[in-house]
XYZ file of C-alpha atoms in Angstrom:
598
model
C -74.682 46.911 -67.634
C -71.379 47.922 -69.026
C -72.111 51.956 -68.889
C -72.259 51.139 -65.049
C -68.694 50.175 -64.827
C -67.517 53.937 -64.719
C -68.969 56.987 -63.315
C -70.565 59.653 -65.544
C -67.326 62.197 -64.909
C -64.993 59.456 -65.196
C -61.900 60.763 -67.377
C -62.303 57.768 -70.315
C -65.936 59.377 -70.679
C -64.528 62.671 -71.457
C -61.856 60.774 -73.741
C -64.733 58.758 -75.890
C -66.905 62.052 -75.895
C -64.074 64.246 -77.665
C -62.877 61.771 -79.885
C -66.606 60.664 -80.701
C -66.897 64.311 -82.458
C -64.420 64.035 -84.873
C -63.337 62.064 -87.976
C -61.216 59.264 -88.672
C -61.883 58.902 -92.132
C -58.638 58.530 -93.377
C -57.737 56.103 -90.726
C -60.340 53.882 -91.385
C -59.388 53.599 -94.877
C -56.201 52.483 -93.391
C -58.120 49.136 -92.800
C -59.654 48.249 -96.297
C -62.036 45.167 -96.817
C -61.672 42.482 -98.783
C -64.431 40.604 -99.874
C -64.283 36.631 -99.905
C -61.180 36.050 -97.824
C -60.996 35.234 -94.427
C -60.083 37.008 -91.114
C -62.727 38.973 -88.761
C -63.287 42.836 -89.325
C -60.735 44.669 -87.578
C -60.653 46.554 -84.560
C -62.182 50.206 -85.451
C -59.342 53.313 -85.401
C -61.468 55.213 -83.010
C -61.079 52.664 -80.160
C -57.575 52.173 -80.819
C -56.587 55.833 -80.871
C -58.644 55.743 -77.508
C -57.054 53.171 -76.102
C -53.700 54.558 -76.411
C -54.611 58.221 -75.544
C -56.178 56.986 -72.254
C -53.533 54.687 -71.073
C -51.147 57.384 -71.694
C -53.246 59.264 -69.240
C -53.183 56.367 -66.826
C -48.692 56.497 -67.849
C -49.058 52.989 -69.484
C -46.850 53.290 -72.571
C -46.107 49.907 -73.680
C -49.086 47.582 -75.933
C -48.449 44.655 -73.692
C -49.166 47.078 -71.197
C -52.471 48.219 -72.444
C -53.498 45.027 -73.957
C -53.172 43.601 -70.235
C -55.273 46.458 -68.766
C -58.168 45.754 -71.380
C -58.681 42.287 -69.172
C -58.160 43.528 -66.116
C -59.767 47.522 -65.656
C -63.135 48.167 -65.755
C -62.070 51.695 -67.197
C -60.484 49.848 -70.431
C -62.879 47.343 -70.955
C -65.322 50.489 -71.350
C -63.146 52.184 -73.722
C -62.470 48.674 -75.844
C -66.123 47.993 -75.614
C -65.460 44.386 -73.696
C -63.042 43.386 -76.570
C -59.648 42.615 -75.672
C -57.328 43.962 -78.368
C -53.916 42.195 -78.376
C -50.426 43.870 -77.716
C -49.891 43.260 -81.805
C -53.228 44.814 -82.693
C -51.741 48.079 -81.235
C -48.863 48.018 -82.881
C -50.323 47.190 -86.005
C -51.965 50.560 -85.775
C -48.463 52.455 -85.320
C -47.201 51.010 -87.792
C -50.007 51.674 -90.263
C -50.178 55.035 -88.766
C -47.081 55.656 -89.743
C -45.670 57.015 -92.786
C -48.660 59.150 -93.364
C -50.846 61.920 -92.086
C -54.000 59.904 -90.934
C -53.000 60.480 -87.187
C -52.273 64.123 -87.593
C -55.685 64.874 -89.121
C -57.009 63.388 -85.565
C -54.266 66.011 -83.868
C -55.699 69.209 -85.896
C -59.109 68.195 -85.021
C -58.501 68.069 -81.492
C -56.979 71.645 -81.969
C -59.602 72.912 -83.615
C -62.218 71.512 -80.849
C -59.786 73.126 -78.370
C -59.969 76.296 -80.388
C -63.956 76.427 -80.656
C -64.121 75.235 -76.674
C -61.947 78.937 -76.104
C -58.820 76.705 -74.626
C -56.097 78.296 -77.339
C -54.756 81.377 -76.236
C -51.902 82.314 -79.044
C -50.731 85.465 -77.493
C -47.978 83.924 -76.496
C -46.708 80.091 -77.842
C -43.128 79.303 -76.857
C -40.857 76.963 -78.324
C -38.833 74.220 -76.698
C -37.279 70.675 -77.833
C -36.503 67.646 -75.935
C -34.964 64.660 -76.326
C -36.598 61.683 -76.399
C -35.075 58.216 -75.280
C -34.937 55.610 -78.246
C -35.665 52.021 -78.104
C -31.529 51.491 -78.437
C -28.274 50.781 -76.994
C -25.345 53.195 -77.217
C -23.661 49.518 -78.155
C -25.360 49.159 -81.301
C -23.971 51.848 -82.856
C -21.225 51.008 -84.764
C -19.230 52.760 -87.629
C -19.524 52.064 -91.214
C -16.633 49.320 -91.908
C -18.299 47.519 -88.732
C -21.936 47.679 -90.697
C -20.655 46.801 -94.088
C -18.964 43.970 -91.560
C -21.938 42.860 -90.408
C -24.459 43.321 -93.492
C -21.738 40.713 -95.386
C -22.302 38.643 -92.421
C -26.097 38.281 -91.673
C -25.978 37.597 -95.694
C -23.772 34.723 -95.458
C -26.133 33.316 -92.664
C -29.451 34.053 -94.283
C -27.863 31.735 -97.486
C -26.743 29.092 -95.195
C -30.563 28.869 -93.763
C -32.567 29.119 -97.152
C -29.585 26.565 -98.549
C -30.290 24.013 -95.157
C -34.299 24.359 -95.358
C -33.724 23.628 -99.318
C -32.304 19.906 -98.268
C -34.428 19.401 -95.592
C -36.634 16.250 -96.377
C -38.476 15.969 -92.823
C -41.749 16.615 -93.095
C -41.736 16.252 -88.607
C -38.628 19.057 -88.374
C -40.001 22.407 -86.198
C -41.489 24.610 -89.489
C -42.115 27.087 -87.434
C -39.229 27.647 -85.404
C -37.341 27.648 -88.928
C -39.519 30.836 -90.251
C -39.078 32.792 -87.014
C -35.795 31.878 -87.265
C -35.355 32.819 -90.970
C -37.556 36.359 -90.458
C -35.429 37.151 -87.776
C -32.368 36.859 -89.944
C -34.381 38.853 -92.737
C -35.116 41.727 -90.276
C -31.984 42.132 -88.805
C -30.523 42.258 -92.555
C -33.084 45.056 -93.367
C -32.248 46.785 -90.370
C -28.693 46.619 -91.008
C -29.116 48.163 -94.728
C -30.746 50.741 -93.633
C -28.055 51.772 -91.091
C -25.526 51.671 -94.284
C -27.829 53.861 -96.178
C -28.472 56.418 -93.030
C -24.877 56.317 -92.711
C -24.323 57.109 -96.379
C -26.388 59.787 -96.005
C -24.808 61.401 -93.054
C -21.104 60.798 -94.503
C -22.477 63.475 -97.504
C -24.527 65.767 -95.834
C -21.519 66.136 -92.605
C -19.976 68.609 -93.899
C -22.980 70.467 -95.223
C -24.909 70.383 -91.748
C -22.308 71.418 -89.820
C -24.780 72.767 -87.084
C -26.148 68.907 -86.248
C -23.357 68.605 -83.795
C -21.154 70.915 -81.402
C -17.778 72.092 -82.427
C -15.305 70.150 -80.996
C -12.942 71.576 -78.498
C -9.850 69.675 -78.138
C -7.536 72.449 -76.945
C -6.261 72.538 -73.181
C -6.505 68.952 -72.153
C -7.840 68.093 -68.412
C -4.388 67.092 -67.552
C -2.955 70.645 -67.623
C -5.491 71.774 -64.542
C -3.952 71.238 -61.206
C -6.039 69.810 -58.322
C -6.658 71.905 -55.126
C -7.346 69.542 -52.427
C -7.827 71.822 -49.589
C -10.365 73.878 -51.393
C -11.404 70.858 -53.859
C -11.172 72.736 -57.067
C -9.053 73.400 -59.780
C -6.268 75.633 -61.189
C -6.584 76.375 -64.747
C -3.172 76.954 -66.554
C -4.313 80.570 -66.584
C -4.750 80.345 -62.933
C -7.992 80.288 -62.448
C -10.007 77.966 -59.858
C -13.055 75.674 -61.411
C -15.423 74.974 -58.257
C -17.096 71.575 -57.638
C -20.638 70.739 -59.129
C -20.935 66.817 -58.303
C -20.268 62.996 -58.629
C -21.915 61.464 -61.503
C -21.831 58.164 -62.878
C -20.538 57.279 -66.936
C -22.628 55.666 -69.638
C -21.296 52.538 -68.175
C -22.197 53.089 -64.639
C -19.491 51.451 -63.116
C -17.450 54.735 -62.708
C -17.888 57.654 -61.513
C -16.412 61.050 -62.649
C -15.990 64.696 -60.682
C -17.367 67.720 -62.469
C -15.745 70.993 -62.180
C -17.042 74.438 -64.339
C -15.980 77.747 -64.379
C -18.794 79.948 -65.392
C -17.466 83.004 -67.492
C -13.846 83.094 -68.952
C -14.453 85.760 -71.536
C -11.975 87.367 -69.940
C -9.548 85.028 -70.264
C -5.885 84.960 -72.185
C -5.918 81.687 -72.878
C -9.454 81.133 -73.967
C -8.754 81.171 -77.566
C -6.408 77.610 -76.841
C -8.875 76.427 -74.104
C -12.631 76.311 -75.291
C -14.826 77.587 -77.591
C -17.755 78.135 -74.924
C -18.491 80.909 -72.672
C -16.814 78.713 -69.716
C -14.865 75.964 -69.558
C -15.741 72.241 -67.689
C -13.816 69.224 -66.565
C -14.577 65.765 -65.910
C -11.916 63.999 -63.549
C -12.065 60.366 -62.952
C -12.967 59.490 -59.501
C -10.598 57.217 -57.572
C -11.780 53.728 -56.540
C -12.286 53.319 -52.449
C -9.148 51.367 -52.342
C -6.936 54.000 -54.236
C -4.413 56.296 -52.503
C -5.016 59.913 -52.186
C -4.925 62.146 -55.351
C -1.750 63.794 -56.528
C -1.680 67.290 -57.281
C -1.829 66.125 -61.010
C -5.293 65.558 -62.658
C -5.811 62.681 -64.936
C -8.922 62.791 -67.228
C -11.893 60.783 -67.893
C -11.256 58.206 -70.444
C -14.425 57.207 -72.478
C -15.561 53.944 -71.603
C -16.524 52.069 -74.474
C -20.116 52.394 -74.194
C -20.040 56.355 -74.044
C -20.540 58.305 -78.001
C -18.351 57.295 -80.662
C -16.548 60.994 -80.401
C -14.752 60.577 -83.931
C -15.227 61.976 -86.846
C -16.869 59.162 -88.726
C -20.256 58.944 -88.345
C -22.032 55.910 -86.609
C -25.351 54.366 -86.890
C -27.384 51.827 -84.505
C -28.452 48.156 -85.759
C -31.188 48.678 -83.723
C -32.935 51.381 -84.583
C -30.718 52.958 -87.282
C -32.530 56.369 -87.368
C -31.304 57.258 -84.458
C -28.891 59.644 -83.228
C -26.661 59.525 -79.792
C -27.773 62.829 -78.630
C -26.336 64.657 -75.626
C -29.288 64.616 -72.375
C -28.397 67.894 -70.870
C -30.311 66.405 -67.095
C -28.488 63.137 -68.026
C -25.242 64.547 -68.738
C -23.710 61.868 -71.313
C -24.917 60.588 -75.028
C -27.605 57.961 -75.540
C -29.834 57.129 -78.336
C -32.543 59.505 -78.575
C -34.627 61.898 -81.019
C -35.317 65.609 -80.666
C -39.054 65.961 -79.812
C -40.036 69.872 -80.631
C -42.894 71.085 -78.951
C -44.778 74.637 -79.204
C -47.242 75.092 -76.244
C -49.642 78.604 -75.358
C -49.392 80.022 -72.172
C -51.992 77.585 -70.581
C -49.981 74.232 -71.502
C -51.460 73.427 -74.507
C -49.220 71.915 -77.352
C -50.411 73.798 -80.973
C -47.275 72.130 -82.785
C -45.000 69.023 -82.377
C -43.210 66.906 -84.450
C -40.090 64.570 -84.183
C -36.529 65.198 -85.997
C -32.829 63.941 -85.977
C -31.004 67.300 -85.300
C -29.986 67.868 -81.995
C -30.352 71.423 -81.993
C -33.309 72.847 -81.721
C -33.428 76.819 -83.315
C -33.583 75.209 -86.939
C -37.327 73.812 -86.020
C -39.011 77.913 -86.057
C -38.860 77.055 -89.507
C -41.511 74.137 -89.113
C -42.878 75.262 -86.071
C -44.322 78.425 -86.931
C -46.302 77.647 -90.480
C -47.798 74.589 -88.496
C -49.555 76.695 -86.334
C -50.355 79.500 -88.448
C -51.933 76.963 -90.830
C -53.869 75.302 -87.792
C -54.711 77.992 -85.421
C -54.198 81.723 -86.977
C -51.545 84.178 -86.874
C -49.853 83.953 -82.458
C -49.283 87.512 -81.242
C -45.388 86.673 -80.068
C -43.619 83.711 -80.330
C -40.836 82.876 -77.629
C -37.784 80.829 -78.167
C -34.664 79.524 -76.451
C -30.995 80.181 -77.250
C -29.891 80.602 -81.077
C -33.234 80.729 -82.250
C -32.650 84.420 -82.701
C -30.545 83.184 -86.330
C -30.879 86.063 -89.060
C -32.921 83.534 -90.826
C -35.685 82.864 -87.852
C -36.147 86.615 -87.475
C -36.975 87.202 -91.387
C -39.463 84.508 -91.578
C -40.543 85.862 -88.751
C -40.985 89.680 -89.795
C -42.266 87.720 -92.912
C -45.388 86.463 -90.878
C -45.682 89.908 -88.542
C -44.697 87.317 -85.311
C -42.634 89.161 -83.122
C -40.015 86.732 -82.216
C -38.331 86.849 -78.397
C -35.007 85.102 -78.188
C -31.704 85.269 -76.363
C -28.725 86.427 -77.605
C -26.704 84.076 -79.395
C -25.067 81.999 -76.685
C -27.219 82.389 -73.936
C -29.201 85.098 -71.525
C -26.416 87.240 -70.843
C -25.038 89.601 -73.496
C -22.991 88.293 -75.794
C -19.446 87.728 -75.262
C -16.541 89.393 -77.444
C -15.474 86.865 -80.170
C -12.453 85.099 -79.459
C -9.004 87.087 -80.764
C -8.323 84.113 -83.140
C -11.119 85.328 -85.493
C -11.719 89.137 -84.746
C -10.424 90.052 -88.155
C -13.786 88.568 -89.266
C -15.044 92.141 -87.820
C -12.550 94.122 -88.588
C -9.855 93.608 -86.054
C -6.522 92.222 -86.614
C -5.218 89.022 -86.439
C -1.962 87.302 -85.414
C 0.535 87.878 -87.856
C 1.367 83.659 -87.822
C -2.073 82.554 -88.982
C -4.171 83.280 -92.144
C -6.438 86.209 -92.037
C -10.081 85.898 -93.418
C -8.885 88.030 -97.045
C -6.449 84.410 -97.427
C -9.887 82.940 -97.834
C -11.810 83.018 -101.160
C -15.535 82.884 -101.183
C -17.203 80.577 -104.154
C -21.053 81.167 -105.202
C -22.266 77.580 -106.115
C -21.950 76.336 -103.379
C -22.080 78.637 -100.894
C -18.464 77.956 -99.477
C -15.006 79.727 -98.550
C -12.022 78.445 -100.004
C -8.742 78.115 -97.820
C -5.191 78.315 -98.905
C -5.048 74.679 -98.707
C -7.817 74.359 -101.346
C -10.551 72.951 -98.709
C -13.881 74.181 -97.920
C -15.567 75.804 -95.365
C -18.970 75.264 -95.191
C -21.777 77.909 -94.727
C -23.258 77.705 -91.131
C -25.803 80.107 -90.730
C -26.249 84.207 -89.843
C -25.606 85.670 -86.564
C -25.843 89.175 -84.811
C -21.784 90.196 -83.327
C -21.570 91.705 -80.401
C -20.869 95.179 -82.111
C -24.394 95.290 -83.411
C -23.692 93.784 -87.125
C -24.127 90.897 -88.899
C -21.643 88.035 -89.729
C -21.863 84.929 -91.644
C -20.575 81.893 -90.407
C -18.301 79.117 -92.084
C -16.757 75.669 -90.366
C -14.539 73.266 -91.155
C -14.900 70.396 -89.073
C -11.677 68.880 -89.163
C -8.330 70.365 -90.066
C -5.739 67.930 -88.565
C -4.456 66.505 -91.727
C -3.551 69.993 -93.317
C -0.495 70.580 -94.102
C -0.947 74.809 -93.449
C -2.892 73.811 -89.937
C 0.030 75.531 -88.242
C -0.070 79.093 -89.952
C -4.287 78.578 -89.704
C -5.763 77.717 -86.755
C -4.546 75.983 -83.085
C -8.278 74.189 -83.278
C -9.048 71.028 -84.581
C -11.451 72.835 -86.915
C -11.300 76.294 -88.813
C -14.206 78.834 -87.661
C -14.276 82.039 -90.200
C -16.758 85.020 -89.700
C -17.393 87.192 -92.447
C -18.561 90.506 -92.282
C -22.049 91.564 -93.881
C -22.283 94.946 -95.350
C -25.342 96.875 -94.358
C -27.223 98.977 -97.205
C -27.012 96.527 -99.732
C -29.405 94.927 -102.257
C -31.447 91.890 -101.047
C -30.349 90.041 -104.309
C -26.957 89.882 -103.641
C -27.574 88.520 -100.284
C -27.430 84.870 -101.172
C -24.297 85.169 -103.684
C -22.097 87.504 -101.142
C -21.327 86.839 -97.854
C -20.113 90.408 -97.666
C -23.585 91.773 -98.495
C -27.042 91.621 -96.712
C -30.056 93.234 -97.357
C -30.658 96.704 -95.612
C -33.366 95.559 -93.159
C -31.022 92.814 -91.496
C -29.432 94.947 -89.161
C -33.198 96.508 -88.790
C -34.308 92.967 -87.995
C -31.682 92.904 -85.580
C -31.770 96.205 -83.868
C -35.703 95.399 -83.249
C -34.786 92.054 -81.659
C -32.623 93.644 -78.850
C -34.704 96.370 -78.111
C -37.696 93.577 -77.633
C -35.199 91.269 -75.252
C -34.516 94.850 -73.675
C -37.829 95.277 -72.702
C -39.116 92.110 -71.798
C -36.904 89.774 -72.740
C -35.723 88.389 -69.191
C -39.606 88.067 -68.557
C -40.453 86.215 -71.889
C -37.164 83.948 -71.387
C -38.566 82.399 -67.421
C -42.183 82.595 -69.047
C -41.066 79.962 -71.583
C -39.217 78.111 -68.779
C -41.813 78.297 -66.269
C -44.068 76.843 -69.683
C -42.176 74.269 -71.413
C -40.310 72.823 -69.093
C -43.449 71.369 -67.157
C -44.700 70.381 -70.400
C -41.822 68.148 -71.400
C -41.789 66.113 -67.880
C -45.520 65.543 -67.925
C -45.275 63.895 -71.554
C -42.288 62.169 -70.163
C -44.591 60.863 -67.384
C -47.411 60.006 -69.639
C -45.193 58.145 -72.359
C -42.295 59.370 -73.622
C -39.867 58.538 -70.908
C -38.745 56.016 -73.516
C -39.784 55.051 -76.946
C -40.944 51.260 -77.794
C -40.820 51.282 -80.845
C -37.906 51.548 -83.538
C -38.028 54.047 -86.224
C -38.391 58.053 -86.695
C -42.266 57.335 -88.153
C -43.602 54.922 -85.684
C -42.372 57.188 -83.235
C -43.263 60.302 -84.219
C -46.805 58.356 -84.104
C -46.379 57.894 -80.771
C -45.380 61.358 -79.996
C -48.658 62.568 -81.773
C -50.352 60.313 -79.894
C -49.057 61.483 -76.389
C -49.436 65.186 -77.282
C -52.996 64.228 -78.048
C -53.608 62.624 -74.989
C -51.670 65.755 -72.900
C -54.113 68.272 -74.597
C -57.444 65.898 -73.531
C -56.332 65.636 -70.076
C -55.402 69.355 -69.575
C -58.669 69.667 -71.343
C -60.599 67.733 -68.541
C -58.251 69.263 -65.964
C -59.551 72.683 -67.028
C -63.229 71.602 -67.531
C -63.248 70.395 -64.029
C -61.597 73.240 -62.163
C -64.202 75.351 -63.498
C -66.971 73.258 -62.764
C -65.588 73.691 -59.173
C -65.381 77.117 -59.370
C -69.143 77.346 -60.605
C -70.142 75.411 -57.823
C -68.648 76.990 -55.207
């Protein structure tokens, strides 16, 4: 009677059928049994994974959410068999999923099923991240003097509660109030350790990962641009006019802010003191309804306090401390979020995904590309967006025979002449007032440059100049306690580009920033002549690709994260991509049915 609740085409069919065929050893043993102790046998992997893949599908994302549906939809209480799995059930499987790679041997099946079924098409897979809400406020993150605050805290109040249960004689008093009570206490302690620790380990590695976060740019402040009101724009010092965008609200939403951009000021005098981008934006506060007019003066946007922490100490959330605030370019302001990469072929297909804490996204080729060569085969081209064409992405990918497609560092358009304040990188000369790049000693172990004032510049990455070489890039984040700042740099930060030699050995690549090996500027040369050719087509293919990819896994589940933690969610991400490749599966199974028919 219960195979005459659904239809024989009915999309949870398809979803039983295809994960029928394939083999969840190592999640069963996930589950072991005990012999002699009580409890019922647990709820088999298969139907869980099921479960979760079809209510994706159906853009339920929460296990209160699915555990309701198994009482109430005929489809579920196919799938679950006429069992009714509770919310905790399903997050008991995240949570053992987690942490190990019993899910992701369920993800390479499904590739490999999608691969014998002629669905995977690698002659082109392009490369995108997005980020991915976490379960967070922007208000939990807190420095780490706050945490070390609050760790001393919730250990004061977890002694007070074992000391007060200790003396407690009645046998009547609420037991089990007291042990929620006390595991609350217990979890909140552990969560708030672990923000020290991920804090700990962001205070070393700052410095050393200086491409995590954007370099900051506080030059020209907003309250040097003049306000047009007649033409609503404004008048850069330099005299140029920023044009409108929009209205949008803060982190806060209870103000609003006016954008203004100016596209291109490479040509600029004053670009050097006014951004480090290829144009320059401004918020401006808006004025409450009740306020006078404007002035001609322009006051900025002050930060309300639940927008990113934009010091320079790091901060972690007591929520979910893995997290990072992450900048949502549709959004346009920090929240808590991870950075979800995702590789898809040209049909839609996802042949590589996995969850990390750097923003950016050109350091996941590196991941990316072995996961599908050990999965699938060898792609014909791979396609990235901006910076992925790094020195470093282009060897590995020679290494492999992948052609890689990229933009030119900093965007679509050619790239821009460096600013004046570091041409002698390349050979051009500098202001006589600030140190030039020969002030600056380079030191092997580590790979740093030293600065007359003793501090270090870290090593950055590789990067193609606009004259056709190669430079090597080192930052120092923050400069503003230097005592030589003024004969250095008018940035917060130092920025120093040196030179590689062509026509050197590879081996003394690694110990001289002057040097490269020979094929680097081949690597190179072979990269623009590729974006030359097709590059503007390969660059809207992956648009035209990815982007639809991200929304409809933000439609079938990753809108927001429920859970707390970069394993459990990167479960859930493997579990969404699953369920995206079974329905584009059956989407594709059905449209040629149709077409056989007809």
């Amino acid at each position: 009677r219960g195979e005459e609740l659904l239809p024989a085409a009915h999309l949870a069919r398809f979803v039983w059928a295809k994960l029928m065929a394939l083999d969840f050893g190592p999640l069963e043993e996930l589950y072991p049994s005990i012999q002699g102790r009580p409890g019922a046998p647990p709820f088999h992997p298969r139907v869980l994974v099921a479960l979760w893949t079809y209510a994706m599908c159906q853009g339920l994302s929460t296990a209160a959410a699915i555990a309701k549906a198994c009482t109430l939809r005929d489809d579920f209480r196919w799938l679950a068999g006429g069992l009714r799995p509770c919310d905790q059930t399903l997050l008991n499987f995240v949570a053992r999923a987690s942490g190990n790679d019993a899910l992701l041997w369920i993800w390479v099946q499904v590739l490999w099923a999608l691969q014998d079924a002629g669905q995977v098409d690698l002659s082109a897979v392009l490369e995108d991240g997005t980020k991915v809400r976490a379960n967070a406020s922007p208000r939990s993150f807190h420095p780490a003097p706050e945490v070390a605050a609050v760790i001393e805290q919730l250990k004061s109040q977890l002694a007070d509660k074992l000391e007060s249960l200790a003396k407690q004689t009645d046998a009547a008093s609420p037991q089990a109030q007291d042990e929620r009570a006390l595991r609350s206490l217990r979890e909140r302690l552990a969560r708030a350790e672990t923000a020290a620790s991920e804090l700990e380990r962001r205070r070393k590695a700052r410095e050393s990962r200086p491409a995590d976060a954007p370099p900051r740019r506080d030059k020209l402040a907003a309250a040097g641009f003049k306000h047009d009101a007649q033409r609503d724009v404004l008048i850069c010092p330099a005299g140029q006019s920023l044009t409108f965008l929009g209205t949008y609200p803060t982190n806060n939403r209870k103000q609003t802010y006016r954008l203004y951009r100016r596209i291109d000021c490479t040509g600029c005098s004053l670009k050097d003191s006014c951004t480090d981008a290829r144009g320059r934006r401004v918020k401006v506060q808006s004025a409450p309804p009740s306020s006078p007019a404007p002035t001609t003066e322009v006051s900025p946007v002050e930060p309300p306090k639940t927008e990113a922490p934009r010091t320079e100490r790091p901060h972690a959330s007591l929520t979910d401390p893995q997290s990072l605030l992450m900048l949502a370019t549709s959004e346009k302001h920090f929240a808590p979020a991870y950075n979800a990469d995702i590789a898809v072929t040209r049909q839609g297909f996802i042949v590589s995904q996995f969850l990390t804490q750097n923003p950016t996204d050109y350091h996941s080729f590196e991941r990316a590309l072995p996961a599908v060569l050990n999965t699938l085969g060898r792609p014909d081209s791979w396609i990235g967006d901006g910076h992925y064409g790094t020195l470093a992405n282009l060897t590995l990918a020679h290494q492999q025979h992948v052609p890689l497609y990229a933009p030119p560092l900093g965007g679509e358009a050619a790239t821009p002449a460096p600013p004046a304040a570091i041409e002698t990188a390349l050979g051009h000369e500098e202001p006589a007032s600030l140190f030039g790049r020969h002030a600056f000693a380079h030191q092997e172990e580590p790979d740093v440059m030293i600065c007359p004032a003793k501090k270090e510049l870290r090593f950055v990455n590789t990067y193609p100049a606009a004259n056709g070489r190669v430079y090597r890039l080192y930052r120092r984040l923050d400069c503003s306690d230097c005592a030589l700042k003024a004969q250095c740099t008018s940035a917060r930060g130092r920025r120093l580009k040196v030179p590689v030699a062509p026509h050197t050995e590879p081996s003394a690549t690694h110990n001289n920033p002057a040097s490269a090996p020979s094929s680097a500027e081949a690597l190179l040369h072979a990269q623009r002549e590729r974006m030359a050719q097709v590059g503007e087509r390969a660059i809207k293919l992956r648009g035209a690709t990815c982007e639809p990819v991200n929304a409809q896994l933000k439609l079938h589940g990753l809108a927001r994260l429920h859970v707390r933690g970069l394993n459990k969610c990167s479960v859930v991400l493997t579990l969404a991509c699953i369920t995206h490749n079974l329905l584009k599966w059956h989407t594709r199974e059905a449209s040629r049915d149709v077409a056989l028919a007809a």
